[in-house]
């Protein structure tokens, strides 16, 4: 059994930054996909970013910052030895206010098809951490 525990949420003003953490209890298989999602009450869960066991990244359009420079407002980072998944968030906006979840799926298929917006592709979820951005 794999357990995920998020932390690092809180309140921040627009333009500010936060770093969310997701502690992973164990890796049930060496091929996997890890992701970050968020959800606002009454709306569907939205995929933000994902990373697979080979380090391949996937980001949703909603977290892109400057398209001309190819930068993203959010960055997913996986520290394998520390069994921790991070989501670094910069230039936060009021519309980023949501409950943030990390998720995992352990299988060769999950690693191969790992995408940021694949909500149905994950079977292990954390309990969430709230992020509130105010102007």
PDB file of C-alpha atoms in Angstrom:
ATOM      1  CA  UNK A   1       0.000   0.000   0.000  1.00  0.00           C
ATOM      2  CA  UNK A   2       1.247   3.469  -0.917  1.00  0.00           C
ATOM      3  CA  UNK A   3       0.293   6.538   1.088  1.00  0.00           C
ATOM      4  CA  UNK A   4       0.708  10.133  -0.063  1.00  0.00           C
ATOM      5  CA  UNK A   5       0.693  13.099   2.318  1.00  0.00           C
ATOM      6  CA  UNK A   6       0.685  16.679   1.048  1.00  0.00           C
ATOM      7  CA  UNK A   7       1.908  19.714   2.953  1.00  0.00           C
ATOM      8  CA  UNK A   8       2.997  23.289   2.337  1.00  0.00           C
ATOM      9  CA  UNK A   9      -0.306  24.896   1.482  1.00  0.00           C
ATOM     10  CA  UNK A  10      -1.372  28.205   2.955  1.00  0.00           C
ATOM     11  CA  UNK A  11      -2.380  31.772   2.205  1.00  0.00           C
ATOM     12  CA  UNK A  12      -0.350  34.037  -0.056  1.00  0.00           C
ATOM     13  CA  UNK A  13      -0.877  37.285  -1.956  1.00  0.00           C
ATOM     14  CA  UNK A  14      -1.023  37.527  -5.728  1.00  0.00           C
ATOM     15  CA  UNK A  15       2.405  37.317  -7.286  1.00  0.00           C
ATOM     16  CA  UNK A  16       3.729  35.284  -4.393  1.00  0.00           C
ATOM     17  CA  UNK A  17       5.214  31.794  -4.300  1.00  0.00           C
ATOM     18  CA  UNK A  18       4.624  28.529  -2.488  1.00  0.00           C
ATOM     19  CA  UNK A  19       6.252  25.109  -2.510  1.00  0.00           C
ATOM     20  CA  UNK A  20       4.019  22.121  -1.928  1.00  0.00           C
ATOM     21  CA  UNK A  21       5.417  18.794  -0.781  1.00  0.00           C
ATOM     22  CA  UNK A  22       4.059  15.289  -1.158  1.00  0.00           C
ATOM     23  CA  UNK A  23       5.599  12.579   0.994  1.00  0.00           C
ATOM     24  CA  UNK A  24       5.522   9.146  -0.667  1.00  0.00           C
ATOM     25  CA  UNK A  25       5.499   6.222   1.795  1.00  0.00           C
ATOM     26  CA  UNK A  26       7.040   3.736  -0.648  1.00  0.00           C
ATOM     27  CA  UNK A  27       7.389   2.880  -4.337  1.00  0.00           C
ATOM     28  CA  UNK A  28       5.394  -0.240  -5.138  1.00  0.00           C
ATOM     29  CA  UNK A  29       7.016  -0.561  -8.567  1.00  0.00           C
ATOM     30  CA  UNK A  30      10.028   1.002 -10.292  1.00  0.00           C
ATOM     31  CA  UNK A  31       7.940   2.371 -13.196  1.00  0.00           C
ATOM     32  CA  UNK A  32       5.476   5.080 -12.224  1.00  0.00           C
ATOM     33  CA  UNK A  33       3.807   8.387 -12.907  1.00  0.00           C
ATOM     34  CA  UNK A  34       3.477  11.098 -10.245  1.00  0.00           C
ATOM     35  CA  UNK A  35       1.266  14.135 -10.610  1.00  0.00           C
ATOM     36  CA  UNK A  36      -0.168  17.271  -9.063  1.00  0.00           C
ATOM     37  CA  UNK A  37      -3.816  18.243  -9.383  1.00  0.00           C
ATOM     38  CA  UNK A  38      -6.121  20.860  -7.934  1.00  0.00           C
ATOM     39  CA  UNK A  39      -9.828  21.197  -7.395  1.00  0.00           C
ATOM     40  CA  UNK A  40     -12.210  24.014  -6.598  1.00  0.00           C
ATOM     41  CA  UNK A  41     -15.568  23.101  -5.005  1.00  0.00           C
ATOM     42  CA  UNK A  42     -18.137  22.439  -7.693  1.00  0.00           C
ATOM     43  CA  UNK A  43     -15.566  22.017 -10.455  1.00  0.00           C
ATOM     44  CA  UNK A  44     -13.719  19.057 -11.937  1.00  0.00           C
ATOM     45  CA  UNK A  45     -10.290  18.095 -10.683  1.00  0.00           C
ATOM     46  CA  UNK A  46      -7.667  19.748 -12.881  1.00  0.00           C
ATOM     47  CA  UNK A  47      -4.310  18.256 -13.775  1.00  0.00           C
ATOM     48  CA  UNK A  48      -1.308  20.581 -13.412  1.00  0.00           C
ATOM     49  CA  UNK A  49       1.922  18.669 -13.861  1.00  0.00           C
ATOM     50  CA  UNK A  50       3.258  15.135 -14.009  1.00  0.00           C
ATOM     51  CA  UNK A  51       6.606  13.374 -14.016  1.00  0.00           C
ATOM     52  CA  UNK A  52       7.352   9.745 -14.753  1.00  0.00           C
ATOM     53  CA  UNK A  53      10.045   7.386 -13.495  1.00  0.00           C
ATOM     54  CA  UNK A  54      12.300   8.382 -16.407  1.00  0.00           C
ATOM     55  CA  UNK A  55      12.025  12.046 -15.510  1.00  0.00           C
ATOM     56  CA  UNK A  56       9.795  12.983 -18.414  1.00  0.00           C
ATOM     57  CA  UNK A  57       7.699  16.062 -17.621  1.00  0.00           C
ATOM     58  CA  UNK A  58       4.194  17.082 -18.618  1.00  0.00           C
ATOM     59  CA  UNK A  59       2.517  20.410 -17.848  1.00  0.00           C
ATOM     60  CA  UNK A  60      -0.981  21.761 -18.300  1.00  0.00           C
ATOM     61  CA  UNK A  61      -1.474  24.972 -20.239  1.00  0.00           C
ATOM     62  CA  UNK A  62      -2.911  26.614 -17.122  1.00  0.00           C
ATOM     63  CA  UNK A  63       0.491  26.692 -15.427  1.00  0.00           C
ATOM     64  CA  UNK A  64       2.407  28.161 -18.316  1.00  0.00           C
ATOM     65  CA  UNK A  65       3.778  31.635 -17.721  1.00  0.00           C
ATOM     66  CA  UNK A  66       5.605  33.360 -20.531  1.00  0.00           C
ATOM     67  CA  UNK A  67       4.923  31.316 -23.697  1.00  0.00           C
ATOM     68  CA  UNK A  68       7.575  33.183 -25.691  1.00  0.00           C
ATOM     69  CA  UNK A  69      10.234  32.207 -23.200  1.00  0.00           C
ATOM     70  CA  UNK A  70       8.864  28.722 -22.654  1.00  0.00           C
ATOM     71  CA  UNK A  71       8.635  29.246 -18.913  1.00  0.00           C
ATOM     72  CA  UNK A  72       6.128  27.678 -16.570  1.00  0.00           C
ATOM     73  CA  UNK A  73       4.657  29.261 -13.453  1.00  0.00           C
ATOM     74  CA  UNK A  74       4.702  25.875 -11.748  1.00  0.00           C
ATOM     75  CA  UNK A  75       7.458  23.276 -11.633  1.00  0.00           C
ATOM     76  CA  UNK A  76       7.187  19.637 -10.584  1.00  0.00           C
ATOM     77  CA  UNK A  77      10.245  18.126  -8.959  1.00  0.00           C
ATOM     78  CA  UNK A  78      10.744  14.570  -7.744  1.00  0.00           C
ATOM     79  CA  UNK A  79      13.363  13.771  -5.140  1.00  0.00           C
ATOM     80  CA  UNK A  80      13.544   9.985  -5.399  1.00  0.00           C
ATOM     81  CA  UNK A  81      15.890   9.303  -2.453  1.00  0.00           C
ATOM     82  CA  UNK A  82      13.805  11.528  -0.174  1.00  0.00           C
ATOM     83  CA  UNK A  83      10.566   9.994  -1.496  1.00  0.00           C
ATOM     84  CA  UNK A  84       9.111  13.443  -1.947  1.00  0.00           C
ATOM     85  CA  UNK A  85       7.313  15.125  -4.811  1.00  0.00           C
ATOM     86  CA  UNK A  86       7.310  18.910  -4.954  1.00  0.00           C
ATOM     87  CA  UNK A  87       5.271  21.540  -6.745  1.00  0.00           C
ATOM     88  CA  UNK A  88       6.968  24.912  -6.892  1.00  0.00           C
ATOM     89  CA  UNK A  89       4.471  27.653  -7.656  1.00  0.00           C
ATOM     90  CA  UNK A  90       5.410  31.171  -8.695  1.00  0.00           C
ATOM     91  CA  UNK A  91       3.480  34.261  -9.827  1.00  0.00           C
ATOM     92  CA  UNK A  92       0.386  32.998  -8.061  1.00  0.00           C
ATOM     93  CA  UNK A  93      -2.998  34.345  -9.109  1.00  0.00           C
ATOM     94  CA  UNK A  94      -6.329  34.450  -7.303  1.00  0.00           C
ATOM     95  CA  UNK A  95      -7.598  31.792  -9.713  1.00  0.00           C
ATOM     96  CA  UNK A  96      -4.940  29.414  -8.349  1.00  0.00           C
ATOM     97  CA  UNK A  97      -6.939  29.178  -5.120  1.00  0.00           C
ATOM     98  CA  UNK A  98      -7.893  25.510  -4.721  1.00  0.00           C
ATOM     99  CA  UNK A  99      -7.254  22.282  -2.867  1.00  0.00           C
ATOM    100  CA  UNK A 100      -4.067  20.750  -4.251  1.00  0.00           C
ATOM    101  CA  UNK A 101      -3.542  16.983  -4.467  1.00  0.00           C
ATOM    102  CA  UNK A 102      -0.666  14.749  -5.377  1.00  0.00           C
ATOM    103  CA  UNK A 103      -1.290  11.407  -7.048  1.00  0.00           C
ATOM    104  CA  UNK A 104       0.626   8.306  -8.104  1.00  0.00           C
ATOM    105  CA  UNK A 105       0.236   5.303 -10.335  1.00  0.00           C
ATOM    106  CA  UNK A 106       2.765   2.476 -10.394  1.00  0.00           C
ATOM    107  CA  UNK A 107       2.951   0.455 -13.613  1.00  0.00           C
ATOM    108  CA  UNK A 108       4.856   0.421 -16.928  1.00  0.00           C
ATOM    109  CA  UNK A 109       1.705   1.692 -18.667  1.00  0.00           C
ATOM    110  CA  UNK A 110       1.409   4.608 -16.258  1.00  0.00           C
ATOM    111  CA  UNK A 111       5.027   5.563 -16.830  1.00  0.00           C
ATOM    112  CA  UNK A 112       4.606   5.361 -20.609  1.00  0.00           C
ATOM    113  CA  UNK A 113       1.386   7.409 -20.798  1.00  0.00           C
ATOM    114  CA  UNK A 114       2.169   9.847 -17.978  1.00  0.00           C
ATOM    115  CA  UNK A 115       0.393  13.138 -18.673  1.00  0.00           C
ATOM    116  CA  UNK A 116      -0.550  16.133 -16.530  1.00  0.00           C
ATOM    117  CA  UNK A 117      -4.253  16.049 -17.438  1.00  0.00           C
ATOM    118  CA  UNK A 118      -4.856  12.307 -16.988  1.00  0.00           C
ATOM    119  CA  UNK A 119      -6.997  12.404 -13.822  1.00  0.00           C
ATOM    120  CA  UNK A 120      -8.350   8.896 -14.395  1.00  0.00           C
ATOM    121  CA  UNK A 121      -4.854   7.465 -14.757  1.00  0.00           C
ATOM    122  CA  UNK A 122      -4.030   7.696 -11.054  1.00  0.00           C
ATOM    123  CA  UNK A 123      -5.274   5.343  -8.345  1.00  0.00           C
ATOM    124  CA  UNK A 124      -3.361   6.655  -5.318  1.00  0.00           C
ATOM    125  CA  UNK A 125      -4.247  10.099  -3.968  1.00  0.00           C
ATOM    126  CA  UNK A 126      -3.276  12.239  -1.022  1.00  0.00           C
ATOM    127  CA  UNK A 127      -5.720  14.078   1.220  1.00  0.00           C
ATOM    128  CA  UNK A 128      -4.932  17.503  -0.246  1.00  0.00           C
ATOM    129  CA  UNK A 129      -3.534  20.798   0.977  1.00  0.00           C
ATOM    130  CA  UNK A 130      -5.358  24.117   0.613  1.00  0.00           C
ATOM    131  CA  UNK A 131      -3.837  27.051  -1.254  1.00  0.00           C
ATOM    132  CA  UNK A 132      -5.502  30.457  -1.002  1.00  0.00           C
ATOM    133  CA  UNK A 133      -4.298  33.400  -3.074  1.00  0.00           C
ATOM    134  CA  UNK A 134      -5.674  36.829  -2.277  1.00  0.00           C
ATOM    135  CA  UNK A 135      -5.259  40.199  -3.958  1.00  0.00           C
TER     136      UNK A 135
END
